[in-house]
Each structure stands twice: as structure tokens, then as C-alpha cells.
Tab-separated table of C-alpha atoms in Angstrom:
chain	number	residue	atom	x	y	z
S	1	MET	CA	58.083	95.082	108.995
S	2	CYS	CA	61.332	95.604	107.087
S	3	PRO	CA	61.093	97.316	103.706
S	4	SER	CA	62.418	95.324	100.748
S	5	LEU	CA	63.592	96.149	97.268
S	6	GLU	CA	62.979	93.901	94.255
S	7	TRP	CA	65.817	93.122	91.938
S	8	PRO	CA	65.950	92.210	88.232
S	9	SER	CA	64.649	88.716	87.478
S	10	HIS	CA	67.899	87.521	85.832
S	11	GLY	CA	69.705	87.376	89.206
S	12	ARG	CA	69.253	84.887	91.999
S	13	VAL	CA	68.776	87.598	94.580
S	14	ARG	CA	65.130	88.339	94.989
S	15	SER	CA	65.084	90.945	97.749
S	16	ARG	CA	67.092	93.008	100.100
S	17	HIS	CA	65.978	93.876	103.616
S	18	VAL	CA	67.006	96.967	105.585
S	19	ARG	CA	66.888	96.540	109.307
S	20	ASP	CA	68.542	98.635	112.018
S	21	HIS	CA	70.711	100.372	109.396
S	22	ARG	CA	72.206	97.051	108.270
S	23	LEU	CA	72.075	95.605	104.773
S	24	ILE	CA	70.987	91.944	104.834
S	25	CYS	CA	71.021	89.598	101.853
S	26	ALA	CA	69.416	86.290	102.812
S	27	ASP	CA	70.554	84.477	99.662
S	28	PHE	CA	74.185	85.085	100.573
S	29	GLY	CA	73.889	85.071	104.351
S	30	TRP	CA	75.739	88.421	104.581
S	31	ILE	CA	75.187	91.176	107.029
S	32	ILE	CA	77.309	94.254	106.222
S	33	VAL	CA	77.185	96.957	108.812
S	34	PRO	CA	77.945	100.584	107.781
S	35	GLN	CA	81.251	100.566	109.598
S	36	THR	CA	82.402	97.584	107.504
S	37	VAL	CA	81.268	99.284	104.356
S	38	ASN	CA	83.274	102.364	105.244
S	39	VAL	CA	86.401	100.339	105.918
S	40	ILE	CA	86.053	98.525	102.535
S	41	ARG	CA	85.633	101.831	100.751
S	42	LYS	CA	88.562	103.430	102.496
S	43	PHE	CA	90.953	100.491	101.913
S	44	PHE	CA	90.073	99.758	98.289
S	45	GLY	CA	89.129	103.258	97.191
S	46	LYS	CA	92.256	103.863	95.042
S	47	SER	CA	93.280	102.554	91.660
S	48	ASP	CA	96.396	100.811	92.950
S	49	SER	CA	98.279	100.220	96.138
S	50	GLY	CA	100.254	103.466	95.791
S	51	GLY	CA	97.376	105.652	94.728
S	52	ARG	CA	98.982	106.193	91.281
S	53	CYS	CA	97.811	105.289	87.803
S	54	VAL	CA	100.186	102.722	86.471
S	55	ARG	CA	100.758	100.089	83.772
S	56	LEU	CA	100.997	96.657	85.182
S	57	ARG	CA	102.523	93.765	83.228
S	58	PHE	CA	101.549	90.121	83.794
S	59	ALA	CA	101.960	87.072	81.542
S	60	ASP	CA	101.611	88.557	78.005
S	61	CYS	CA	99.264	91.363	79.199
S	62	VAL	CA	99.595	94.937	80.138
S	63	LEU	CA	96.881	96.725	82.133
S	64	ASP	CA	96.925	100.542	81.889
S	65	THR	CA	94.852	101.975	84.694
S	66	GLU	CA	95.071	105.482	83.357
S	67	ALA	CA	94.068	104.763	79.798
S	68	ARG	CA	91.604	102.120	81.067
S	69	GLU	CA	92.968	99.665	78.588
S	70	LEU	CA	94.035	96.020	78.607
S	71	ARG	CA	96.478	94.776	76.015
S	72	ARG	CA	97.406	91.147	75.366
S	73	GLU	CA	100.245	90.345	73.049
S	74	GLY	CA	100.242	94.035	72.168
S	75	VAL	CA	96.636	93.946	70.986
S	76	PRO	CA	93.851	95.856	72.873
S	77	ARG	CA	91.310	93.452	74.403
S	78	GLU	CA	87.724	94.435	75.177
S	79	LEU	CA	86.628	94.495	78.796
S	80	SER	CA	83.419	95.833	80.146
S	81	PRO	CA	83.819	98.597	82.856
S	82	LYS	CA	82.852	96.163	85.625
S	83	ALA	CA	85.220	93.435	84.409
S	84	PHE	CA	88.044	96.044	84.199
S	85	GLN	CA	87.268	97.066	87.762
S	86	LEU	CA	87.376	93.420	88.923
S	87	LEU	CA	90.777	92.813	87.295
S	88	GLU	CA	92.123	96.059	88.716
S	89	LEU	CA	90.956	95.141	92.198
S	90	LEU	CA	92.431	91.665	92.107
S	91	LEU	CA	95.767	93.002	90.843
S	92	ALA	CA	95.829	95.748	93.508
S	93	SER	CA	95.100	93.173	96.188
S	94	ARG	CA	97.575	90.538	95.099
S	95	PRO	CA	98.516	88.046	96.458
S	96	ARG	CA	95.617	88.296	98.921
S	97	ALA	CA	92.230	86.733	98.104
S	98	VAL	CA	89.358	89.220	97.862
S	99	ALA	CA	86.103	88.130	99.447
S	100	LYS	CA	82.848	88.338	97.490
S	101	PRO	CA	81.331	90.977	99.849
S	102	VAL	CA	84.337	93.215	99.240
S	103	ILE	CA	84.096	92.739	95.469
S	104	HIS	CA	80.372	93.455	95.513
S	105	GLU	CA	80.855	96.633	97.555
S	106	ARG	CA	83.539	97.852	95.166
S	107	LEU	CA	81.723	97.065	91.918
S	108	TRP	CA	78.108	97.512	93.036
S	109	PRO	CA	78.190	99.857	96.031
S	110	ASP	CA	75.042	99.673	98.169
S	111	THR	CA	73.549	97.189	95.755
S	112	PHE	CA	73.344	93.411	96.035
S	113	VAL	CA	73.565	91.301	92.877
S	114	SER	CA	73.742	87.570	92.378
S	115	ASP	CA	76.817	85.371	92.461
S	116	GLY	CA	76.143	84.616	88.842
S	117	SER	CA	76.857	88.245	87.824
S	118	LEU	CA	80.268	88.112	89.506
S	119	ALA	CA	81.000	84.677	87.977
S	120	ARG	CA	80.223	86.087	84.513
S	121	LEU	CA	82.659	89.003	85.090
S	122	ALA	CA	85.349	86.541	86.184
S	123	SER	CA	84.795	84.530	82.989
S	124	GLU	CA	85.042	87.758	80.973
S	125	VAL	CA	88.312	88.655	82.621
S	126	ARG	CA	89.794	85.166	82.080
S	127	ALA	CA	88.839	85.220	78.426
S	128	ALA	CA	90.508	88.613	77.909
S	129	ILE	CA	93.791	87.661	79.623
S	130	GLY	CA	94.004	84.173	78.153
S	131	ASP	CA	93.289	82.280	81.397
S	132	ASP	CA	91.446	78.967	81.882
S	133	ALA	CA	88.940	78.465	84.691
S	134	ARG	CA	89.709	74.710	84.842
S	135	HIS	CA	93.479	75.234	85.037
S	136	PRO	CA	93.854	78.861	86.204
S	137	ARG	CA	97.273	80.437	86.034
S	138	LEU	CA	96.215	83.984	86.880
S	139	VAL	CA	92.756	84.330	88.394
S	140	ARG	CA	91.983	81.753	90.985
S	141	THR	CA	88.523	80.980	92.338
S	142	LEU	CA	88.202	80.319	96.069
S	143	HIS	CA	84.832	78.551	96.250
S	144	GLY	CA	82.572	80.014	98.870
S	145	HIS	CA	84.929	82.944	99.471
S	146	GLY	CA	85.975	84.979	96.455
S	147	TYR	CA	88.817	85.378	93.942
S	148	ALA	CA	92.518	86.006	93.924
S	149	PHE	CA	95.147	87.008	91.382
S	150	SER	CA	97.781	84.211	91.669
S	151	GLY	CA	100.135	85.245	88.869
S	152	THR	CA	103.204	87.496	88.971
S	153	ALA	CA	102.626	91.156	88.095
S	154	ALA	CA	105.044	94.100	88.030
S	155	VAL	CA	104.959	97.722	86.996
S	156	ASP	CA	105.701	97.986	83.278
S	157	PRO	CA	109.268	99.256	82.663
S	158	ALA	CA	107.802	101.974	80.428
S	159	ASP	CA	105.996	103.421	83.474
S	160	THR	CA	107.379	105.951	85.881
S	161	VAL	CA	110.007	104.578	88.258
S	162	PRO	CA	108.584	104.626	91.860
S	163	ARG	CA	109.831	107.568	93.826
S	164	PRO	CA	111.748	107.122	97.159
S	165	ALA	CA	109.429	107.615	100.161
S	166	PRO	CA	110.235	109.840	103.144
S	167	CYS	CA	110.704	106.777	105.387
S	168	ARG	CA	112.823	103.685	105.857
S	169	LEU	CA	113.338	100.493	107.788
S	170	VAL	CA	116.287	99.935	110.087
S	171	TRP	CA	117.531	96.305	110.436
S	172	GLY	CA	120.602	96.119	112.620
S	173	GLU	CA	123.177	98.175	110.775
S	174	ARG	CA	121.173	98.261	107.536
S	175	GLN	CA	119.129	101.236	106.404
S	176	ILE	CA	116.432	100.052	103.937
S	177	PRO	CA	114.762	102.951	101.982
S	178	LEU	CA	111.090	102.457	101.220
S	179	LEU	CA	109.410	103.491	97.917
S	180	GLU	CA	106.078	105.156	97.206
S	181	GLY	CA	103.426	102.465	96.865
S	182	GLU	CA	103.849	98.835	97.771
S	183	ASN	CA	106.894	97.431	99.583
S	184	LEU	CA	106.773	93.667	100.063
S	185	LEU	CA	108.417	91.886	103.074
S	186	GLY	CA	109.189	88.192	102.952
S	187	ARG	CA	111.466	85.338	101.780
S	188	GLY	CA	110.500	85.606	98.113
S	189	SER	CA	112.823	87.110	95.498
S	190	GLU	CA	110.137	89.670	94.621
S	191	ALA	CA	110.224	91.167	98.142
S	192	ALA	CA	111.665	94.647	98.486
S	193	VAL	CA	112.724	93.760	102.030
S	194	ARG	CA	113.966	90.164	101.770
S	195	ILE	CA	114.144	88.190	104.997
S	196	ASP	CA	115.364	84.671	104.165
S	197	LEU	CA	114.430	82.884	107.377
S	198	GLY	CA	112.331	79.798	108.037
S	199	ARG	CA	109.619	81.524	110.096
S	200	VAL	CA	109.043	84.103	107.408
S	201	SER	CA	106.544	83.468	104.581
S	202	ARG	CA	107.451	84.049	100.887
S	203	LEU	CA	105.089	87.074	100.835
S	204	HIS	CA	104.767	87.805	104.591
S	205	ALA	CA	103.642	91.446	104.830
S	206	ARG	CA	103.658	94.751	103.006
S	207	ILE	CA	104.080	98.398	103.761
S	208	VAL	CA	102.130	100.795	101.529
S	209	VAL	CA	103.425	104.291	101.398
S	210	GLU	CA	101.254	107.205	100.237
S	211	GLY	CA	103.007	110.527	100.745
S	212	GLU	CA	103.535	111.025	104.478
S	213	ARG	CA	101.405	108.004	105.414
S	214	ALA	CA	102.635	104.429	105.690
S	215	ARG	CA	100.373	101.463	106.362
S	216	LEU	CA	101.533	97.956	107.484
S	217	GLU	CA	99.490	94.846	106.510
S	218	ASP	CA	100.039	91.128	107.074
S	219	LEU	CA	99.489	89.036	103.913
S	220	GLY	CA	98.092	85.882	105.541
S	221	SER	CA	101.488	84.782	106.871
S	222	LYS	CA	101.614	81.548	108.922
S	223	ASN	CA	103.456	83.065	111.894
S	224	GLY	CA	102.000	86.565	111.743
S	225	THR	CA	103.309	90.050	111.682
S	226	PHE	CA	103.694	92.055	114.918
S	227	LEU	CA	103.469	95.815	115.482
S	228	ARG	CA	104.503	97.381	118.820
S	229	GLY	CA	104.604	93.855	120.315
S	230	ALA	CA	101.036	92.871	119.322
S	231	ARG	CA	100.043	90.593	116.505
S	232	LEU	CA	98.578	92.534	113.602
S	233	GLU	CA	94.855	91.841	112.968
S	234	GLY	CA	94.311	94.234	110.103
S	235	PRO	CA	95.993	97.106	108.206
S	236	ALA	CA	97.566	99.617	110.649
S	237	ASP	CA	99.173	103.011	110.210
S	238	LEU	CA	102.886	103.226	111.084
S	239	ALA	CA	104.450	105.996	113.180
S	240	ASP	CA	108.085	106.947	113.585
S	241	GLY	CA	109.861	104.519	115.978
S	242	ASP	CA	107.388	101.671	115.542
S	243	GLU	CA	108.881	98.156	115.880
S	244	ILE	CA	107.725	95.591	113.311
S	245	GLY	CA	108.171	91.931	114.043
S	246	VAL	CA	108.536	89.529	111.049
S	247	GLY	CA	109.479	85.985	112.147
S	248	THR	CA	112.474	86.461	114.546
S	249	VAL	CA	113.474	89.792	112.991
S	250	VAL	CA	112.557	93.126	114.432
S	251	LEU	CA	112.533	96.074	112.057
S	252	LEU	CA	112.418	99.709	113.141
S	253	PHE	CA	110.300	102.104	111.088
S	254	ARG	CA	111.743	105.597	110.749
S	255	THR	CA	110.514	108.716	109.022
S	256	ALA	CA	112.518	111.432	107.458
S	257	HIS	CA	112.308	113.320	110.721
S	258	GLY	CA	113.360	110.304	112.818
S	259	ASP	CA	116.727	109.760	114.554
S	260	SER	CA	118.944	108.005	111.975
S	261	THR	CA	121.321	106.798	114.733
S	262	THR	CA	118.767	104.596	116.382
S	263	GLU	CA	119.017	100.896	115.608
S	264	THR	CA	116.846	97.807	116.094
S	265	GLY	CA	117.648	94.351	117.351
S	266	THR	CA	118.140	91.915	114.542
S	267	PHE	CA	116.573	88.915	116.308
S	268	ARG	CA	114.067	88.461	119.109
């Protein structure tokens, strides 16, 4: 018989069962295997997409991840530690939605709590940033899935300017330097690599650079992102000479040690 653990009476979750090294929560219908838990921890284990502490500005708010402070209209706003973590996670993952299992693993590792606890945190975040659950501008609820930050956020001008990364993209005759942290690819004006073509989504993909490492990720684009000729199914590390397909465009990823004379085809 599987051992079980009792949880506080204020939550909807009554027990957790451990079977074959899997964590099973019957109330949610989730089965999270250790490999998945490790991936979640690895991917969301840093304070922001570039691994740096930054000040992010959105609407009339500034979130300082180093000082652990939220300001709205210049006035500090109270947030519990868990609510701060939730807001930080949603901002770091924007514009992607974050599923409930991922949020639970980040906020309550190895512990299952009720949906009600997460909903209360979302309400706390909305109250602090001046958002409305009925007509959300910033934090959107995806019923049955999770939450997403749907507003526009940018590094506060007072923060450190992102440093150039030791890598770049080659698009035909163009050399496009990448920066430390997040580099968006898409049709939108906020994209660092703007590709204004019909088969390209507004926010199509992103390349996250952390030191010598660069990681490519599709952002739920309609037509997909391709790496080395195969459709991307999840975040993947980039190596010098990799071809990245976005719509009909092929971009060549080069590192500081790569051959700067090599070019990529513009269309495919």
C-alpha cells in the first residue's frame, strides 16, 4: 500500500501518494516524475531570463528582484514572499503561460497545495499591481492551465545596460549581435531580431544567453521554430554553426570563435 501524507485542513488537497518514485495528486490529476521535476528546476531556477538581478518596469510598477521590492506609482507595495515569487516567475516567463504544476514546483517544491492557495496569491499580486481579475491587463488566468503575464515589461532604464554576448546571428549579409539575457525573435516591434514576414509570429521565439551558453526556445508560434532542420519541441542549447528556421528565414548562429565569413540563406 502506498504511504500518504496528510495536509492542512484549509486546502482542498487531502493526501499525497508516493508510488514508484512518482508524486501523485489525485485532486489535480497530476503525475510528476522526477525527471520532469528536474527539468522544471533547471529551467526556472534563476531570478530572470539572463540570470541577473534586474529592475523590471511594467504599467506604473517597478519590480526590483535584487531588493525584493515592488513599487507602484513610486510607492512600495506589500507582497508576501510567495506572491513576489509568483510575479517574478510570470514576468521571467512572459509571454508564455506558466502551467500550474510548474508554479507549484517553483513555489512549493516537493509539496502539493490546493488550487485555492495559488488563486489567493494571484489575487494578492493583482491587488498590488493594480490589476483586475474580471478585466485583466497584466496577469491573465488560463482556466484549467495556469497563469500568464500579458502586459509589456522592460528593464528599467536605471538598471545596468545589458552587455553584448559572445555570439551573434547571421542573416544574409547582416550580422546581428546578441545580448546577455533574453533576445526576442518575431514580427513585433519589441523583438531584438525583427522578422516582418507573414509566417512569423509577433513573438515567435527567443534566444537566452548566459555567458558562453545560448538556449533557443519557441514561444508558442503558429508555424514553429526549427533547429538543425527539425521542429523545436522544447528549449535547446545552441552550438556554433547551428541553423535556426523562423518562418521562411534561416538564421545562422555563430559564437565568438566562429567563422565570420560564413553566411546563411535568407529564405528557404
